[in-house]
Coordinates of C-alpha atoms and ligand atoms in Angstrom, one line a residue:
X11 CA 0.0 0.0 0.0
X12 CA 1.4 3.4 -0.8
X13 CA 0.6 6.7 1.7
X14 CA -1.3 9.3 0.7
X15 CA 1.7 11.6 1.4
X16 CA 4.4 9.4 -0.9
X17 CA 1.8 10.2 -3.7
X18 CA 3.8 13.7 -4.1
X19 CA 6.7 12.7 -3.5
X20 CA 8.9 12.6 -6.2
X21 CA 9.6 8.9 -7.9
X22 CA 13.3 9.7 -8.4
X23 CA 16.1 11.3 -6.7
X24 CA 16.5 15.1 -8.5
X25 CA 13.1 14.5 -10.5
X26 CA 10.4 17.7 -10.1
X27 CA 7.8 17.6 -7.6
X28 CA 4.4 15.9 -8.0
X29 CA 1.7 18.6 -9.6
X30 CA -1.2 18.9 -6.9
X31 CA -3.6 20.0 -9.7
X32 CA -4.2 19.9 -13.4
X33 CA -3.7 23.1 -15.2
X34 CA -7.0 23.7 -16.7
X35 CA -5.7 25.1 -20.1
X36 CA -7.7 25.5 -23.4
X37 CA -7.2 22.5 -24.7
X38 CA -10.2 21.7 -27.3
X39 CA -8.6 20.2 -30.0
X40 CA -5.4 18.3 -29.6
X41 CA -4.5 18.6 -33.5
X42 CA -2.6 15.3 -34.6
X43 CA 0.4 15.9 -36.7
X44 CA 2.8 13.2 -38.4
X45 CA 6.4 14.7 -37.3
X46 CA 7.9 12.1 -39.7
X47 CA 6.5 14.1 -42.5
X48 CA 7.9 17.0 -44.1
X49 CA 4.8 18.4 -45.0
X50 CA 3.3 18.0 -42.7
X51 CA 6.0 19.2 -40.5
X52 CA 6.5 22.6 -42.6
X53 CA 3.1 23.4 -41.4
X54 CA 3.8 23.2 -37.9
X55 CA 4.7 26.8 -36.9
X56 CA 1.3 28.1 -39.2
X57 CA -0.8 25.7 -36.9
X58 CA 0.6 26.5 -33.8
X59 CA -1.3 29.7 -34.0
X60 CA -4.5 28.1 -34.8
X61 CA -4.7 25.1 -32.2
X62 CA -4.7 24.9 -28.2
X63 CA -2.9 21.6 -28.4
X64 CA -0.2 20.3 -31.4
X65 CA 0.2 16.3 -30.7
X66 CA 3.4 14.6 -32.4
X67 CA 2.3 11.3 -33.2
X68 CA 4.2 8.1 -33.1
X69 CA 1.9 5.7 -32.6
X70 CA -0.9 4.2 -35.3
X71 CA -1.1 5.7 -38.4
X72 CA 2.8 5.7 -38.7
X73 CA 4.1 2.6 -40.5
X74 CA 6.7 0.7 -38.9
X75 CA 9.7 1.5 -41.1
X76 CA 8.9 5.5 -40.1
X77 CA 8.6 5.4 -36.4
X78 CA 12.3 6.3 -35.9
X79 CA 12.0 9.2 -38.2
X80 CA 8.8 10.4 -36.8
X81 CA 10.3 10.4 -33.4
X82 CA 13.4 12.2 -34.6
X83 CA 11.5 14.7 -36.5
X84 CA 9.5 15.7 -33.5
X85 CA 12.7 16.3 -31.8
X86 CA 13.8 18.8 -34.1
X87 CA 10.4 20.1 -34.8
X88 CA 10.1 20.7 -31.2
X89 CA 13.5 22.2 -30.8
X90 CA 12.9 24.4 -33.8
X91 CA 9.8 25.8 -33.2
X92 CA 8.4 28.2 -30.9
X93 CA 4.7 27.4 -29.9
X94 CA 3.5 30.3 -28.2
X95 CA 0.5 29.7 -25.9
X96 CA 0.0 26.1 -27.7
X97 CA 0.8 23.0 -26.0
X98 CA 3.1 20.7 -27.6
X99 CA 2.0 16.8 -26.5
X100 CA 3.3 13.4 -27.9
X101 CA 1.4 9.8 -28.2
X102 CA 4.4 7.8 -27.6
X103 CA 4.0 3.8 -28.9
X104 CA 2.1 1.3 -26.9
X105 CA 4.0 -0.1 -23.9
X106 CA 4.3 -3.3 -25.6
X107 CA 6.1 -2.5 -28.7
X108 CA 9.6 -2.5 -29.4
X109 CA 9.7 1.7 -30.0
X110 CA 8.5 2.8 -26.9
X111 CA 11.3 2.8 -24.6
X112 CA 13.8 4.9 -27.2
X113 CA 10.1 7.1 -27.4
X114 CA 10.0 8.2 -24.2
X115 CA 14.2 8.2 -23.6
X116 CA 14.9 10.5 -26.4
X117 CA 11.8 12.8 -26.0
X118 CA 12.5 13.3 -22.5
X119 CA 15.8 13.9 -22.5
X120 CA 15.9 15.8 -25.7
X121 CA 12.8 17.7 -25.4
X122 CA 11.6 17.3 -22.4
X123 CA 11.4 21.0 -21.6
X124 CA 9.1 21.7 -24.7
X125 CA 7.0 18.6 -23.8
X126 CA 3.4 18.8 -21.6
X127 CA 1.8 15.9 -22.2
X128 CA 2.8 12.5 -23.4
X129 CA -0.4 10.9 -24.3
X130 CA -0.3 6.8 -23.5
X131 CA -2.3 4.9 -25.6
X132 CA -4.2 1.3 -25.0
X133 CA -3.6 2.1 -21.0
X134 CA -5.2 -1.5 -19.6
X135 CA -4.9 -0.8 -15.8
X136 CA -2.9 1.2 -13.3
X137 CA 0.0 -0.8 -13.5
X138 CA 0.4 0.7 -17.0
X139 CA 0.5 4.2 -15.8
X140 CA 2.6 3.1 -12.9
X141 CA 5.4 1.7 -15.2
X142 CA 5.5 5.2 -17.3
X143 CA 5.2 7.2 -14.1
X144 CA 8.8 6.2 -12.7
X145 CA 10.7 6.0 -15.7
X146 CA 9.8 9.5 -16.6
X147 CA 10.8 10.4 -12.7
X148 CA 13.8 8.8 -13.6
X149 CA 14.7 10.3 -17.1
X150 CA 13.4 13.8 -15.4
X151 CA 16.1 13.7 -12.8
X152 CA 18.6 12.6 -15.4
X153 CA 17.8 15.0 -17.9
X154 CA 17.1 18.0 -15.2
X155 CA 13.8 19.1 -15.9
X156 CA 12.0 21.4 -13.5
X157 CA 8.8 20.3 -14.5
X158 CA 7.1 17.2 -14.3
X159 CA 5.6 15.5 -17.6
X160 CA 2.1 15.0 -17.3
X161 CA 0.5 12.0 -18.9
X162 CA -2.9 11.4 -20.8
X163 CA -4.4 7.8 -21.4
X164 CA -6.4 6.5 -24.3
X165 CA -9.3 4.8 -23.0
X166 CA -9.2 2.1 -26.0
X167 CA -9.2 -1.3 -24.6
X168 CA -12.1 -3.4 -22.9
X169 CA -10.2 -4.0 -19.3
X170 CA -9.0 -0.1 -19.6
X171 CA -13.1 0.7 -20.0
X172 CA -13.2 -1.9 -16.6
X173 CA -10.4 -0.3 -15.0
X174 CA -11.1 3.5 -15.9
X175 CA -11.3 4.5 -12.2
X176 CA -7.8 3.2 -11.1
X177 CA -6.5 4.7 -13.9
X178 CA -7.7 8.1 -13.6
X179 CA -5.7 7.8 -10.2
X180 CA -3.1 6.2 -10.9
X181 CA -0.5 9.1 -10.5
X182 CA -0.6 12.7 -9.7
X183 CA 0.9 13.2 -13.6
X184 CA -3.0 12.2 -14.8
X185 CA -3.9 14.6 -17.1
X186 CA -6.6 13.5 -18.7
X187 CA -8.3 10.9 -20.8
X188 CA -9.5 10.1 -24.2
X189 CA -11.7 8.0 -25.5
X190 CA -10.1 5.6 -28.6
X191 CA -13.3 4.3 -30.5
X192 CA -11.3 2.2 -33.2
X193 CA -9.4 0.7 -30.9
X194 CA -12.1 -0.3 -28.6
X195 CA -14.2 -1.3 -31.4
X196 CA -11.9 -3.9 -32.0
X197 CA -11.0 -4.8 -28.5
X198 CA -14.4 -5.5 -27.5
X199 CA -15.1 -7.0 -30.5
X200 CA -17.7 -4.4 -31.5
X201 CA -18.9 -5.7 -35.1
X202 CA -18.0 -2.2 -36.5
X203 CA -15.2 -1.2 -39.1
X204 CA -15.4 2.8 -38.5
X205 CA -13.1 5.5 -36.6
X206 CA -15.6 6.9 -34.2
X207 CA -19.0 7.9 -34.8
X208 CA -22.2 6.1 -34.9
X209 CA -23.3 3.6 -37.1
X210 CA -26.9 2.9 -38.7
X211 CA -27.5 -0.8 -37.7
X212 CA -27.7 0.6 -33.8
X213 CA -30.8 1.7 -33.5
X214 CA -34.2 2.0 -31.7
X215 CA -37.7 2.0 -33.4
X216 CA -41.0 3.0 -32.6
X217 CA -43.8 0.8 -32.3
X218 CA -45.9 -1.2 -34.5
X219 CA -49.0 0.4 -35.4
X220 CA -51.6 -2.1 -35.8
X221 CA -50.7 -6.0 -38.0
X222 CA -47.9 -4.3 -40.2
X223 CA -44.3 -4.4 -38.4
X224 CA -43.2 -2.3 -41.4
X225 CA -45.8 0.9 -42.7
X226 CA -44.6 3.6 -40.3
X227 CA -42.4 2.4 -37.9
X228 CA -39.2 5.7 -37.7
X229 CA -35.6 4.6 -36.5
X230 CA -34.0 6.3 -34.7
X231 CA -29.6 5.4 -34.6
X232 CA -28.3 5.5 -31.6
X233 CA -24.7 6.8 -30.1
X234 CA -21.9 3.8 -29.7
X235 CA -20.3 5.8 -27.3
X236 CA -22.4 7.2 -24.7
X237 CA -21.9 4.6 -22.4
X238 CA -17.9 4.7 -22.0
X239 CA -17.7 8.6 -22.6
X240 CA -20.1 8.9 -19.7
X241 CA -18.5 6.7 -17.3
X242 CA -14.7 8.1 -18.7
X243 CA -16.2 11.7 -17.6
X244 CA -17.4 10.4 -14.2
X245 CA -13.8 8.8 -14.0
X246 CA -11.7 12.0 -14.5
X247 CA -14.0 14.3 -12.4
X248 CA -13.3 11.9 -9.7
X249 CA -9.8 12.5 -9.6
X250 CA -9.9 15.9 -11.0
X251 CA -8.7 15.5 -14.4
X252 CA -9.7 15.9 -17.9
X253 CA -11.8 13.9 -20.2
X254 CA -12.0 14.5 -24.4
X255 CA -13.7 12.8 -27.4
X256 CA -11.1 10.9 -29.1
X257 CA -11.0 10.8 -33.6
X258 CA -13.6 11.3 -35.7
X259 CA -12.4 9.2 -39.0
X260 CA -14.5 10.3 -41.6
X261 CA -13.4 13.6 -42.5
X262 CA -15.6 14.2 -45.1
X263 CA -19.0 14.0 -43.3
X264 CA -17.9 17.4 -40.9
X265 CA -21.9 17.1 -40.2
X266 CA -21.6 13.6 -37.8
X267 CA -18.3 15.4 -36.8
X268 CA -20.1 18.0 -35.3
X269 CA -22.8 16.1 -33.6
X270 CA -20.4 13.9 -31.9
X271 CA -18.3 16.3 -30.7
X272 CA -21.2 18.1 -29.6
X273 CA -22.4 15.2 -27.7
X274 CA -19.2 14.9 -25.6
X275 CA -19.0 18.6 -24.9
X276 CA -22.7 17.9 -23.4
X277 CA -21.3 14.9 -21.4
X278 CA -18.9 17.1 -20.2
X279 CA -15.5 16.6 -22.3
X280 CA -13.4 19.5 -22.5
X281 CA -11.7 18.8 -26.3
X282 CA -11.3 16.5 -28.7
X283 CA -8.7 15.4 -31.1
X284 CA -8.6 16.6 -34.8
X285 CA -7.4 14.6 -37.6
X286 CA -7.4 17.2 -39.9
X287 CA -7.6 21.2 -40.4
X288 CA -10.9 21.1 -41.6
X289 CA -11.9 19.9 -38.2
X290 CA -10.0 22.5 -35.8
X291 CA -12.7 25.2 -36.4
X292 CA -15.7 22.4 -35.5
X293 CA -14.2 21.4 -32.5
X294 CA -13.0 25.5 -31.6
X295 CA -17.0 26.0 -32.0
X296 CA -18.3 23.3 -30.2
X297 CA -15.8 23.2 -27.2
X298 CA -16.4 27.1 -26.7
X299 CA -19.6 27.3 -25.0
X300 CA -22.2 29.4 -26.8
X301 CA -22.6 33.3 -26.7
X302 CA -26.1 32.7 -26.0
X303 CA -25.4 29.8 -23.3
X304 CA -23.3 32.2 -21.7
X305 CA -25.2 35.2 -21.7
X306 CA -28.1 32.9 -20.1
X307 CA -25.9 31.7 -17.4
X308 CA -24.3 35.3 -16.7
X309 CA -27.8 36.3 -16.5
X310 CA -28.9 33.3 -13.8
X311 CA -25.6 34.0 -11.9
X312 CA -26.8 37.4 -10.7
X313 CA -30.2 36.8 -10.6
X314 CA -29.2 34.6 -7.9
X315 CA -27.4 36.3 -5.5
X316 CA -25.6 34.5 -3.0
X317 CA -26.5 31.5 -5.3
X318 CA -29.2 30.3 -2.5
X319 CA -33.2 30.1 -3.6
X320 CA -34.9 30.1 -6.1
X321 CA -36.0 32.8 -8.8
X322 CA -37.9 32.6 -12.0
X323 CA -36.3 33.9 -14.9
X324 CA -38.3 33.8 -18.2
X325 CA -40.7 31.1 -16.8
X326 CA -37.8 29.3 -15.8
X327 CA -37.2 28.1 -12.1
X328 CA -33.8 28.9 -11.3
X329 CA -32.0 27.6 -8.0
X330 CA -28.9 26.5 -6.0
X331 CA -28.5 24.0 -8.6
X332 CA -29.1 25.1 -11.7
X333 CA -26.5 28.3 -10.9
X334 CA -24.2 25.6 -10.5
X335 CA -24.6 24.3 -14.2
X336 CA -24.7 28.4 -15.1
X337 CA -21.1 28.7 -13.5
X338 CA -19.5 26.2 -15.3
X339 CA -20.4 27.0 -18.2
X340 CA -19.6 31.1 -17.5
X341 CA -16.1 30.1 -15.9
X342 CA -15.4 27.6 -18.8
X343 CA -16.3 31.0 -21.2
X344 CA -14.2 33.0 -18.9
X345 CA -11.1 30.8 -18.9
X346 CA -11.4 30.7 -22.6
X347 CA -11.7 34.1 -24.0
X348 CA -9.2 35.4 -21.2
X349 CA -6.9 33.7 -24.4
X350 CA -9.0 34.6 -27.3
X351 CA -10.2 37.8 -28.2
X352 CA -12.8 37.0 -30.5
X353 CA -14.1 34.5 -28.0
X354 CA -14.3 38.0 -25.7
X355 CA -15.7 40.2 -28.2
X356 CA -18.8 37.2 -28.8
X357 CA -19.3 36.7 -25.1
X358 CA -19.4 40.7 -24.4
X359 CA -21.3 41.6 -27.0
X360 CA -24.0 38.9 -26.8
X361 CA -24.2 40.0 -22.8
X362 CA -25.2 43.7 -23.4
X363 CA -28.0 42.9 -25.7
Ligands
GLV10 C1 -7.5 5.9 -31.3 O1 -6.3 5.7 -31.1 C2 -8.4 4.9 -31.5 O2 -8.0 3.7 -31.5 O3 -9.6 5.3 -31.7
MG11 MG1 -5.9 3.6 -31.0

């Protein structure tokens, strides 16, 4: 059994101390980038501006015969580049493949000053989480870093879904969680071939109306992934970190996008990842709460006082509770347009009308 009090103690002799809290930075779309591209790697600096979070990825979707090249190009992308008020995170290579431990060696040590977050996919259990969480205390110390690395799981296999709790907890580096839906698919042996999203076969339907189980019967599809993104977000506001949609595969169709990002904003994620450019201004949109939301919930905030009782706004019962939901949603809009202007100018204006 391990204290309480050893949680914050540092795993390594000389490594940073513990964080006590997540930094609750915009982070509402973690923008996937090949650094073993050039193109693709020219484009870096451009989407810096445009993204809260640039993610270096070495994991799926990079062939075997690139991962040593992806990993060195994010070292010098990282080393060349400044990234302003972006974070710069990494998915490193499962824990089980023969890349992972010269992953996390050479980003640490050679860039482990620009890193925040190195993002851990298929995560199984704590023990997972416990294994990365000392060899980064120990490549910290050695490579004199005055900040811990904070790590994200990817909530992608069938006994991670079981163990979501422990691993939310597993270390004081949690940062947050993901969901992967194509990995899980296939782990659970889900019958579907898609990267996120729903699916048409999963449905509900009304009732018969009268002999005919056909004339007039409307479907209704369903959402795959209610059920783990709820319990993921129940996980992570346990232990007071962060939970985000994972990919949405089908580029093309920036319709579903929306709607499923939308659904895990409701659920209470605070990002998702983007596969593409086209998506970064759906998920910006979605993941900033609504001028109109906000000016509702600005409006409840002081119609409530001290926040207890009840008032009636617009026919509306308002009360201890429902102020609650109104400050979440006015802090998030706070925290957000304190770093975007535009953000600002939509919340202010939409308050005065
Ligand atoms: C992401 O990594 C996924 O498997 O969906
Ligand atoms: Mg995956």
């Amino acid at each position: 059994m391990r204290s309480p009090k050893d949680f914050f103690a540092p795993l390594a002799v000389g490594a940073p101390e513990p964080v006590r809290e997540i930094p609750a930075l915009p982070s509402r779309m973690i923008h996937f980038f090949d650094p073993g591209n050039e193109k693709m790697a020219a484009k870096v600096p451009e989407l810096a501006t445009k993204v809260d979070v640039l993610l270096g990825n070495l994991e799926d979707a990079v062939r075997a015969d690139r991962k040593e090249a992806a990993r060195a190009g994010l070292v010098s992308i990282a080393k060349a580049t400044d990234f302003g008020p972006a974070q710069l995170w990494t998915r490193i290579n499962s824990l089980d493949s023969p890349w992972v431990l010269d992953d996390l060696t050479t980003l640490v040590t050679e860039i482990g000053d620009k890193l925040d977050v190195i993002m851990v996919p298929k995560v199984e259990g704590a023990q997972d989480i416990h294994y990365v969480d000392r060899l980064l205390a120990q490549l910290e110390a050695r490579a004199g870093l005055r900040r811990p690395l904070l790590v994200h799981a990817i909530l992608e296999t069938a006994s991670g879904v079981a163990n979501v709790e422990e691993i939310a907890g597993a270390s004081p580096r949690m940062q947050g969680i993901s969901l992967g839906p194509a990995d899980l698919a296939a782990s659970r042996r889900m019958k579907t071939t898609r990267v996120g999203g729903g699916h048409p076969g999963y449905l509900v339907r009304t009732d018969p109306v009268g002999d005919d189980l056909h004339e007039g019967r409307t479907t209704y599809q369903q959402d795959l992934w209610h059920y783990t993104v709820a319990r993921m977000v129940d996980a992570c506001v346990l232990h007071g970190i962060l939970p985000y949609y994972g990919p949405f595969g089908d580029i093309r169709d920036v319709v579903a996008c929306e709607d499923q990002f939308r659904n895990a904003f409701l659920l209470g994620c605070v990002g998702t990842w983007t596969l593409h450019p086209v998506q970064i201004d759906i998920a910006r949109r979605v993941f900033s709460p609504d001028p109109k939301d906000v000016a509702w919930a600005r409006r409840v905030i002081a119609a409530m006082g001290d926040g207890t009782g009840a008032v009636m706004i617009d026919g509306k019962m308002q009360d201890d509770a429902s102020v609650k939901q109104c400050r979440v949603v006015a802090e998030l809009a706070d925290a957000l347009a304190a770093r975007d202007p535009e953000l600002k100018a939509a919340y202010d204006k939409e308050t005065v009308e």
